Every structure is written in structure tokens, then in C-alpha cells.
Amino acid sequence: MPDDEDREVLALLDDEYARRILIAASEEPMSVERLTECCDASPPTVYRRIDRLADQGFLDEYQELDPDGHHYKTYSTRLERVAIEIAEGSMEMDVYRRDEDPADRFTRLFEDL
């Protein structure tokens, strides 16, 4: 039987909006505004999915600065693949994520302070 974390991963991958966000953000980092356009979803829907995807480590978050000096966040897909093996009455799931660049990790940790 899958554990709670496995069930959350499966539920996320079953969610059409979560899949659209992962696919869109795999091409390049995207703001919520761009993701709402690409995914044909409302901003609250996109924010909810981003929260769930980030909780699973499927998205990286970056702080950006526009030409007017305003801050906004962009998101890129970190999930590479999910492998599920069903054998001998059990199920095992492995989730593969891209390694985070050390400079990006340092920046993210600093921004979280």
C-alpha cells in the first residue's frame, strides 16, 4: 500500500492543473501570471498547486526583479521522473528530482531568513 507521501505524489500527478504547471515550468522559469495563461487557470488555483508542488520538492522558486524595481517570483520544474514498481503484492515509488544548483540553494536559503 502506498504511504501518505506516495498518495500525495499520485494525487498531484492526477491533477490536471498540477501537470500543466510542471510541463510549462519545465521549459523555463515562469511567474504565476504566465502560468495562469499557460494553464488556463485562475491565480488562486495556480497558487494552490504551486504550494503543493513546492511542498513535494517538485518546483524551485526564484525571486526576480522587474525593470520598475518590483519583486516577483518565478517557478521552474525540479521533478524529473517518477518510477512506480508493482510486484509481489507491494508498490514502490521512486521520485527523481533535478539537483539544485549550489548558488541557487544558497540564494533560496538566504531569502528564507
PDB file of C-alpha atoms in Angstrom, residues 64-72:
ATOM      1  CA  GLU A  64      13.067  38.177  -9.702  1.00  0.00           C
ATOM      2  CA  LEU A  65      13.214  41.942 -10.122  1.00  0.00           C
ATOM      3  CA  ASP A  66      11.364  43.686 -12.961  1.00  0.00           C
ATOM      4  CA  PRO A  67      12.681  46.869 -14.664  1.00  0.00           C
ATOM      5  CA  ASP A  68      10.482  49.023 -12.385  1.00  0.00           C
ATOM      6  CA  GLY A  69      12.096  47.552  -9.270  1.00  0.00           C
ATOM      7  CA  HIS A  70       9.172  45.322  -8.264  1.00  0.00           C
ATOM      8  CA  HIS A  71       9.854  41.841  -6.913  1.00  0.00           C
ATOM      9  CA  TYR A  72       8.040  38.759  -8.146  1.00  0.00           C
TER      10      TYR A  72
END
